[in-house]
Coordinates of C-alpha atoms in Angstrom, one line a residue:
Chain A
X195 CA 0.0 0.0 0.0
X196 CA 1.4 3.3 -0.5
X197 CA 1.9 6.0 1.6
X198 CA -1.4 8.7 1.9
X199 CA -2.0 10.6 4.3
X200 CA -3.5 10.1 8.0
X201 CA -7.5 9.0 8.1
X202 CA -8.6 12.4 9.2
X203 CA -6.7 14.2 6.3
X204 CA -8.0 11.4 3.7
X205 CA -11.6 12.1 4.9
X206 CA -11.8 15.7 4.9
X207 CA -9.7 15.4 1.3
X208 CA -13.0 13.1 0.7
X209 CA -15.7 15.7 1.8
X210 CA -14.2 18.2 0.3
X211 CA -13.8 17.0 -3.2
X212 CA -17.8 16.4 -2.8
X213 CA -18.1 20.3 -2.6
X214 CA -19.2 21.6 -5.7
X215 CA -16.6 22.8 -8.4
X216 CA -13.7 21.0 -6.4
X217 CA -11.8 18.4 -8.0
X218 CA -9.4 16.4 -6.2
X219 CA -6.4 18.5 -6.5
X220 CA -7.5 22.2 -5.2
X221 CA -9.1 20.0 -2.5
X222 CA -6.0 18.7 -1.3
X223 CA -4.6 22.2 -1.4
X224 CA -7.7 23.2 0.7
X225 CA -6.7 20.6 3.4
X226 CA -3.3 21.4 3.5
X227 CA -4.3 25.2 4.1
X228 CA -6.5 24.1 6.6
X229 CA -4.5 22.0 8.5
X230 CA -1.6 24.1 8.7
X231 CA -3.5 26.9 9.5
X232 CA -4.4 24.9 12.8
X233 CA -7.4 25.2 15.4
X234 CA -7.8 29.2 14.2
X235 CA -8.5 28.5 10.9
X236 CA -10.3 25.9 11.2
X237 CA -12.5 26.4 14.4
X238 CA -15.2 29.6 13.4
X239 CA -15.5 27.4 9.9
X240 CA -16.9 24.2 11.3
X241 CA -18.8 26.3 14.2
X242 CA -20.8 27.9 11.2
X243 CA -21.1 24.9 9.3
X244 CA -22.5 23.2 12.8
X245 CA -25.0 26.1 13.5
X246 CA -26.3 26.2 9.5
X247 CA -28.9 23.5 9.9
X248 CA -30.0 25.1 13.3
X249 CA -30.1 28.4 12.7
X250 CA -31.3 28.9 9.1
X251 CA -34.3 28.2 7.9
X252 CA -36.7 29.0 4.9
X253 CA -39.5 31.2 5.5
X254 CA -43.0 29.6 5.3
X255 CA -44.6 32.2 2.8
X256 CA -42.0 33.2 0.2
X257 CA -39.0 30.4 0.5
X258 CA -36.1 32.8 0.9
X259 CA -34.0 32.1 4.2
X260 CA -34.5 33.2 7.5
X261 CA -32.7 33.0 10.6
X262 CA -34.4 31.0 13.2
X263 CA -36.4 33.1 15.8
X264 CA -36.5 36.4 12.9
X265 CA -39.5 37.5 10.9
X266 CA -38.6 37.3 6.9
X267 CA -37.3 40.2 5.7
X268 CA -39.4 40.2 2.4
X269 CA -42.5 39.2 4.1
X270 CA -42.7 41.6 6.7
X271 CA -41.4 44.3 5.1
X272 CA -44.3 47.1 5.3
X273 CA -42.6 49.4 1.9
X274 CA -42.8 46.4 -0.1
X275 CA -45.6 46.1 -2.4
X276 CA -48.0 43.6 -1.3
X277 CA -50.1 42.6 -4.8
X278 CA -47.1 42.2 -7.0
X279 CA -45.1 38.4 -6.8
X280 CA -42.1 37.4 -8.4
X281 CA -41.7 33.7 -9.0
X282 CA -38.2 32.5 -9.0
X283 CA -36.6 29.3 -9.1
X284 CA -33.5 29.7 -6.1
X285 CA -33.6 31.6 -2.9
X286 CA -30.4 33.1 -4.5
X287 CA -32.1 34.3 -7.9
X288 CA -34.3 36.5 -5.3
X289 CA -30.8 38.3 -4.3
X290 CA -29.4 38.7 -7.9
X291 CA -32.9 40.3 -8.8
X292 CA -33.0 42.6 -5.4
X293 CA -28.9 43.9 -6.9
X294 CA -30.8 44.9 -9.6
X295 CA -32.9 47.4 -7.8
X296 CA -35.9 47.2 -10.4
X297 CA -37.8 44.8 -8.2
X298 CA -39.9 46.2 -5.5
X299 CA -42.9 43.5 -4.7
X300 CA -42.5 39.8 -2.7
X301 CA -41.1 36.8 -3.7
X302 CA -42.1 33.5 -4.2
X303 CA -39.2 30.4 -4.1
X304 CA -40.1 27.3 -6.1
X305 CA -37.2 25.7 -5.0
X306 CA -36.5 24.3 -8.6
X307 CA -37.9 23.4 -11.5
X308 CA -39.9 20.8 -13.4
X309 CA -37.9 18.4 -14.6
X310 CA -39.3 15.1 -15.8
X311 CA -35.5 13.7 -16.3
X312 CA -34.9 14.5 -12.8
X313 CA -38.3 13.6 -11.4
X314 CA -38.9 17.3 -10.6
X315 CA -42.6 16.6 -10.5
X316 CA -45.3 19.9 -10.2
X317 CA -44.9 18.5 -6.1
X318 CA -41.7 18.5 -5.1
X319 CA -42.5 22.7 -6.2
X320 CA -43.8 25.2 -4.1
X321 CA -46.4 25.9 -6.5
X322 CA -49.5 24.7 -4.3
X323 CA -48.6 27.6 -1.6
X324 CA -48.0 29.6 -5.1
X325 CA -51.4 29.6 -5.4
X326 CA -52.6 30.0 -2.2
X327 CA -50.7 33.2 -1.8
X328 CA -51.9 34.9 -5.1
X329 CA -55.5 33.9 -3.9
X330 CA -54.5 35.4 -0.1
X331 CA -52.9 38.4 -1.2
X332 CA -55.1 39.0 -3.6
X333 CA -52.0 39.6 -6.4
X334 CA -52.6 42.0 -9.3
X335 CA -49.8 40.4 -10.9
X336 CA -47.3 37.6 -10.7
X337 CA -43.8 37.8 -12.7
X338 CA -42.7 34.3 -13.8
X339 CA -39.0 35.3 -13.7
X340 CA -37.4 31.9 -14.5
X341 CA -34.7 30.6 -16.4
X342 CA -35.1 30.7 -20.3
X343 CA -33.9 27.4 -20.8
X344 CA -36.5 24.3 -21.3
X345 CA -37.2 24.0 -17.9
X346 CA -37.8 27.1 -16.8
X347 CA -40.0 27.4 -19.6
X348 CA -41.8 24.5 -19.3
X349 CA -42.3 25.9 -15.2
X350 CA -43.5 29.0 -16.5
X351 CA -46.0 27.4 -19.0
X352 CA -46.8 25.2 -16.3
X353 CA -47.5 27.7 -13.8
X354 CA -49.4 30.2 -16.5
X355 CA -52.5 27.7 -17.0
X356 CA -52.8 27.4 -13.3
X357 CA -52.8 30.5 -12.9
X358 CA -55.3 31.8 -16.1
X359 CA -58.5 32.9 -15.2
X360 CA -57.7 33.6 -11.4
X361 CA -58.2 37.4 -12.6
X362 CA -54.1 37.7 -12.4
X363 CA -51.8 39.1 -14.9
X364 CA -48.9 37.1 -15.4
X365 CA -46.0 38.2 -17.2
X366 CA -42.5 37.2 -18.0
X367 CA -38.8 38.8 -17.6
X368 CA -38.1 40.3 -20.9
X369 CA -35.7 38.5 -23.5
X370 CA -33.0 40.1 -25.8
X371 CA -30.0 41.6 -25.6
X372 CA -27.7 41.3 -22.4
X373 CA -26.3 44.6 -21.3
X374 CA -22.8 45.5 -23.3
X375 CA -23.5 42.9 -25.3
X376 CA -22.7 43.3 -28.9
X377 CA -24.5 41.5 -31.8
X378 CA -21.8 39.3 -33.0
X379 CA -21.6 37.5 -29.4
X380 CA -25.4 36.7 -29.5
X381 CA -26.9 33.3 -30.8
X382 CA -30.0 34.0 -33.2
X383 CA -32.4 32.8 -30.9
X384 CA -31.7 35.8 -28.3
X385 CA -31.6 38.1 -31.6
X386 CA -35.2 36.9 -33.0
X387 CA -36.1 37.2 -29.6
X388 CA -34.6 40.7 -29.0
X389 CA -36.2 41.5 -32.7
X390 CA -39.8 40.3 -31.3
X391 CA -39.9 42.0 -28.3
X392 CA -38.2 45.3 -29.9
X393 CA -39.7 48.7 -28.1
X394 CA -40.4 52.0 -29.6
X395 CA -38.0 54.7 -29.4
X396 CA -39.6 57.8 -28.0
Chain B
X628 CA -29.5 48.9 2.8
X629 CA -29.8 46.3 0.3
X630 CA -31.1 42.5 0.7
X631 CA -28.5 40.1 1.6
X632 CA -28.2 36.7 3.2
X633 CA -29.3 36.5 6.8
X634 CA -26.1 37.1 9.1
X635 CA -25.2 33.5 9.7
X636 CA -25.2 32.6 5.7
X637 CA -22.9 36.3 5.3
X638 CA -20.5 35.0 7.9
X639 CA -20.7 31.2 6.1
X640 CA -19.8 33.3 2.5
X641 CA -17.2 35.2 3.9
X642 CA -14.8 31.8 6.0
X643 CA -15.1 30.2 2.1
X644 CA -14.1 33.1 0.4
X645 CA -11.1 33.5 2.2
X646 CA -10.4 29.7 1.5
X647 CA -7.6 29.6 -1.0
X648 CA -8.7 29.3 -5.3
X649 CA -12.5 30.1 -4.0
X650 CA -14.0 33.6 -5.3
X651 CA -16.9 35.3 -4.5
X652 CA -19.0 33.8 -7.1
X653 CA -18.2 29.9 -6.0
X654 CA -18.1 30.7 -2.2
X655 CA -21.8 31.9 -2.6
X656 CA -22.7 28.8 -4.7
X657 CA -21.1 26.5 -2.4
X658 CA -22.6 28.3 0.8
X659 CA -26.3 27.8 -1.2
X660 CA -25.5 24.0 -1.6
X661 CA -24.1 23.6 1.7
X662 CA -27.7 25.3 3.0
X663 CA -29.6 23.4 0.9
X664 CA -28.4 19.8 1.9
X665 CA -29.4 20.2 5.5
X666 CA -27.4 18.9 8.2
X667 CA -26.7 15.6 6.7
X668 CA -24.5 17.6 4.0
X669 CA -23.0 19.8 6.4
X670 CA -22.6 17.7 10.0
X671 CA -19.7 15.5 8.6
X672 CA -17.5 18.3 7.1
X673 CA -17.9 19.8 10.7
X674 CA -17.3 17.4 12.6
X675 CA -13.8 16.5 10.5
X676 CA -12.8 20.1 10.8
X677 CA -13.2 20.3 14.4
X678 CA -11.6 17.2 15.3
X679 CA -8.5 18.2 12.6
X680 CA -6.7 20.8 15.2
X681 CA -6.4 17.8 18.1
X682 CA -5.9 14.4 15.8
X683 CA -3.7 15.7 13.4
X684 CA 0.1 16.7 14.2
X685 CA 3.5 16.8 13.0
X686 CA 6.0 13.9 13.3
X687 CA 8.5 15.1 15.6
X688 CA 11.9 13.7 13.3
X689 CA 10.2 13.9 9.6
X690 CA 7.5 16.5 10.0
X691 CA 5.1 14.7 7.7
X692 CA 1.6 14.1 9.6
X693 CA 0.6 11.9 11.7
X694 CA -2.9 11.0 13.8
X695 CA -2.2 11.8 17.5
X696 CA -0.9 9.0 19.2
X697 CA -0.2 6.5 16.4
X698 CA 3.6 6.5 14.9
X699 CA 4.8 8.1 12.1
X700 CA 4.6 5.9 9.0
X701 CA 7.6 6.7 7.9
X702 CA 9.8 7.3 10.7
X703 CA 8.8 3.6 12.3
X704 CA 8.8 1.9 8.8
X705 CA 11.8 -1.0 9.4
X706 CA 11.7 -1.1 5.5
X707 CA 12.7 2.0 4.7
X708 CA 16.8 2.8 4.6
X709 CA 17.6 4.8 7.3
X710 CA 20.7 6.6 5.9
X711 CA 19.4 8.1 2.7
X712 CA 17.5 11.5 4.4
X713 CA 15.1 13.7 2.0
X714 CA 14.8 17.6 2.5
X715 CA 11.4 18.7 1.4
X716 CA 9.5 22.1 1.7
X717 CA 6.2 20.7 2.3
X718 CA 4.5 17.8 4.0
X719 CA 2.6 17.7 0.8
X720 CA 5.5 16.8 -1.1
X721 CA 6.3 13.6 0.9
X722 CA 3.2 12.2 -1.1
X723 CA 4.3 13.3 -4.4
X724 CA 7.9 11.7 -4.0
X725 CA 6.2 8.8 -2.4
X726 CA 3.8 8.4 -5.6
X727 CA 6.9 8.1 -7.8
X728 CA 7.9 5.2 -6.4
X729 CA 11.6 6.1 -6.9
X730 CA 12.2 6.7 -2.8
X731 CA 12.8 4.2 -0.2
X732 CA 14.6 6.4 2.4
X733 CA 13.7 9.3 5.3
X734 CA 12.2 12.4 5.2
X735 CA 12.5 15.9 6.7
X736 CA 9.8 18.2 5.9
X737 CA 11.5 22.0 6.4
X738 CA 8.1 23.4 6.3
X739 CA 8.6 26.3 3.9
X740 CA 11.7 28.0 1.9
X741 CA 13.9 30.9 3.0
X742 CA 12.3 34.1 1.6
X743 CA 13.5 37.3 2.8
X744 CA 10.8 39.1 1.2
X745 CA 8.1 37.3 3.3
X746 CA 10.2 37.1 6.3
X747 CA 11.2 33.6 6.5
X748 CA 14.4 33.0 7.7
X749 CA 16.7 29.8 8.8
X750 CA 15.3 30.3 12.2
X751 CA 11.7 29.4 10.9
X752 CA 12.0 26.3 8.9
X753 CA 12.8 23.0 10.2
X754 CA 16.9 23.7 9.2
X755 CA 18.5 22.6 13.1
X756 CA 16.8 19.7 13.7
X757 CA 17.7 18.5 10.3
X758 CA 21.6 18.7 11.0
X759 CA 20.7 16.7 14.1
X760 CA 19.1 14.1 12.2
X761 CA 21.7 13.8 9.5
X762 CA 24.2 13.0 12.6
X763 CA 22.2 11.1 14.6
X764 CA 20.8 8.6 11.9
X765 CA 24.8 8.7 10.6
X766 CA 23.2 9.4 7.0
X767 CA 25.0 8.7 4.0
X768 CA 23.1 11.1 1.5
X769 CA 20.7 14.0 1.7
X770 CA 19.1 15.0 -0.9
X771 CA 18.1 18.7 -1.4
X772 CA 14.4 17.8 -3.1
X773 CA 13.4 21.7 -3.0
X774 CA 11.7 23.3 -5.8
X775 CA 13.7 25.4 -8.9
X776 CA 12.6 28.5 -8.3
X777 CA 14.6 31.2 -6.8
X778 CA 13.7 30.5 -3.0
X779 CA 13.9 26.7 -3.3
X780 CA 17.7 27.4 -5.1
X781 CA 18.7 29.6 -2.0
X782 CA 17.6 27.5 0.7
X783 CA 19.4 24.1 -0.8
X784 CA 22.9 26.2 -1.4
X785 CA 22.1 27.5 2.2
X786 CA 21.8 24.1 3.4
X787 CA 24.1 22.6 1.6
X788 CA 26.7 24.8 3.1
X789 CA 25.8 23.8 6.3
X790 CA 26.1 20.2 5.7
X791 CA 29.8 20.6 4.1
X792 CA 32.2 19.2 5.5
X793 CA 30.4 16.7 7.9
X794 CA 31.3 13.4 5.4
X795 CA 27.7 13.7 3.9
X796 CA 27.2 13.0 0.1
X797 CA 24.5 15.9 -1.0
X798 CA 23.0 15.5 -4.3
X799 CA 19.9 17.6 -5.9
X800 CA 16.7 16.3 -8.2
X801 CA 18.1 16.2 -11.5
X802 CA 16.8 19.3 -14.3
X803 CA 15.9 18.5 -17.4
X804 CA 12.5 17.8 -19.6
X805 CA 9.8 17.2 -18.0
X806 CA 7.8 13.3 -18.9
X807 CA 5.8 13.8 -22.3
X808 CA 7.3 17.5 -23.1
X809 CA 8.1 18.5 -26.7
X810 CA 10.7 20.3 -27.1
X811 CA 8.8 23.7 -28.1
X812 CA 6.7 23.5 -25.0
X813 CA 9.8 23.5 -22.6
X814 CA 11.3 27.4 -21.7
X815 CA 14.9 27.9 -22.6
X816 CA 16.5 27.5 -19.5
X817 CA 15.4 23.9 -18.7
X818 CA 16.7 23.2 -22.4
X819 CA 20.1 24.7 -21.3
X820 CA 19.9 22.3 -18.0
X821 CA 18.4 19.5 -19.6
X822 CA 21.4 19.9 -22.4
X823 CA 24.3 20.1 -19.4
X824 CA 22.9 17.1 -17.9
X825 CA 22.5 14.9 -20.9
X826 CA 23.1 11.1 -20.2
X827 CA 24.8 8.6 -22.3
X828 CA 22.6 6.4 -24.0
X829 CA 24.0 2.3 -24.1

């Protein structure tokens, strides 16, 4: 057998390359910066990672985390509009759409999307409580802001017929043209899109 | 103030991102699947980080690691020749010489290589005890396995004078191409040391 190194190093080398977007080499890097970093590098990382599952938790109404013991900070925000909803797939594409500081309604997490290949079924979605909230807030109008690939529009599709004749009006993120983005870097699908959805010039 | 994480997620973001080769962008991603898995995903990683400060320390003679209370593997290895000593920077190296299979001998892990610019001098690498050992264990050859950069170069001439005199052979890895390099992918100054130490083909 070869020399490796001690069953505590192998192991965390192990859990490590299970991380997302580590292979096996910047994992062993990792460990050796850990481990010779001793107890005070070490220590405040796996007290966090031991508090996570107790202290963070998603909030019943819109999905987005909340600390234990704390009101949402969507939800209970009173300068938030109330009768607008933004459905989104992550808890993190709520943050990348708050950045962008056009947003100013609530949220609603789905926690994914369908995905018959996956077995992503309508249930394992938050789109019952979906629903129920539009009926409870009595929503004016819910943005389907999901990813334009098949799945998020097959979630959006899928979520539109449930929600037709309900009174709502449902709309969808605009497609076309990223920002700085030039026409040569675009595929023709965004361009016929962009080309579609063109907008007058005042 | 704008949205963010709740405090404890923040706090989770900002220990990964100051993990080496981890920006901003996969620290958040990796803090959103850590999150997401619940405790089963996140209890183990914990637990091995905790536990890493006590079960994990330096041999005392090599410096490679060892699990508290259980003997070095290499140090206590009867099958390993006890008068042929390698100098290595890292613990980390060990492994790769080990991997080669081209080593049967001793260790001693300096723990770094004299840099002025950051500080490191004699007096912080491992550079006493290894003129101990190289009496003690009566060895017949050290070799200087340091990298060829400008640091590694200093500390083996540095050591190397140091171990002068005392009836020691001291050799260096050899320079030259590295396995599966064309000639055009190779810069010129490992042609030039590849070319001085050219061997003679039977």
């Amino acid at each position: 057998m070869p020399l490796d190194y001690p069953p505590t190093l192998q192991r965390l080398v192990a859990q490590l390359k299970s991380l997302p977007g580590l292979g096996p080499r910047s994992a062993e890097r990792l460990m050796l910066w850990l481990v010779q970093g001793g107890k005070d590098r070490v220590r405040p990382l796996a007290a966090t990672l031991d508090s996570l599952a107790e202290t963070v938790a998603a909030c019943d109404h819109c999905g987005f985390f909340i600390e234990s013991g704390s009101a949402c900070m969507l939800c209970h925000n009173p300068k938030r509009q109330r009768r607008l909803l933004c459905v989104v797939e992550q808890a993190s594409d709520v943050l990348r759409l708050e950045r962008s500081g056009a947003y100013q309604g609530l949220y609603h997490v789905l926690g994914g999307k369908l995905s018959p290949l996956d077995n992503v079924t309508p249930e394992d979605l938050r789109i019952a409580p979906l629903l129920d909230r539009a009926k409870d807030l009595d929503v004016e109008e819910v943005i389907l802001a999901l990813g334009s690939d098949v799945e998020g529009e097959a979630t959006a599709s899928y979520i539109a017929d449930l929600l037709r004749g309900a009174g709502v009006t449902i709309t969808r993120l605009a497609q076309g043209m990223p920002a700085g983005g030039a026409l040569d870097h675009v595929d023709e699908l965004t361009l016929y899109q962009a080309l579609q959805g063109r907008r007058k010039v005042d």
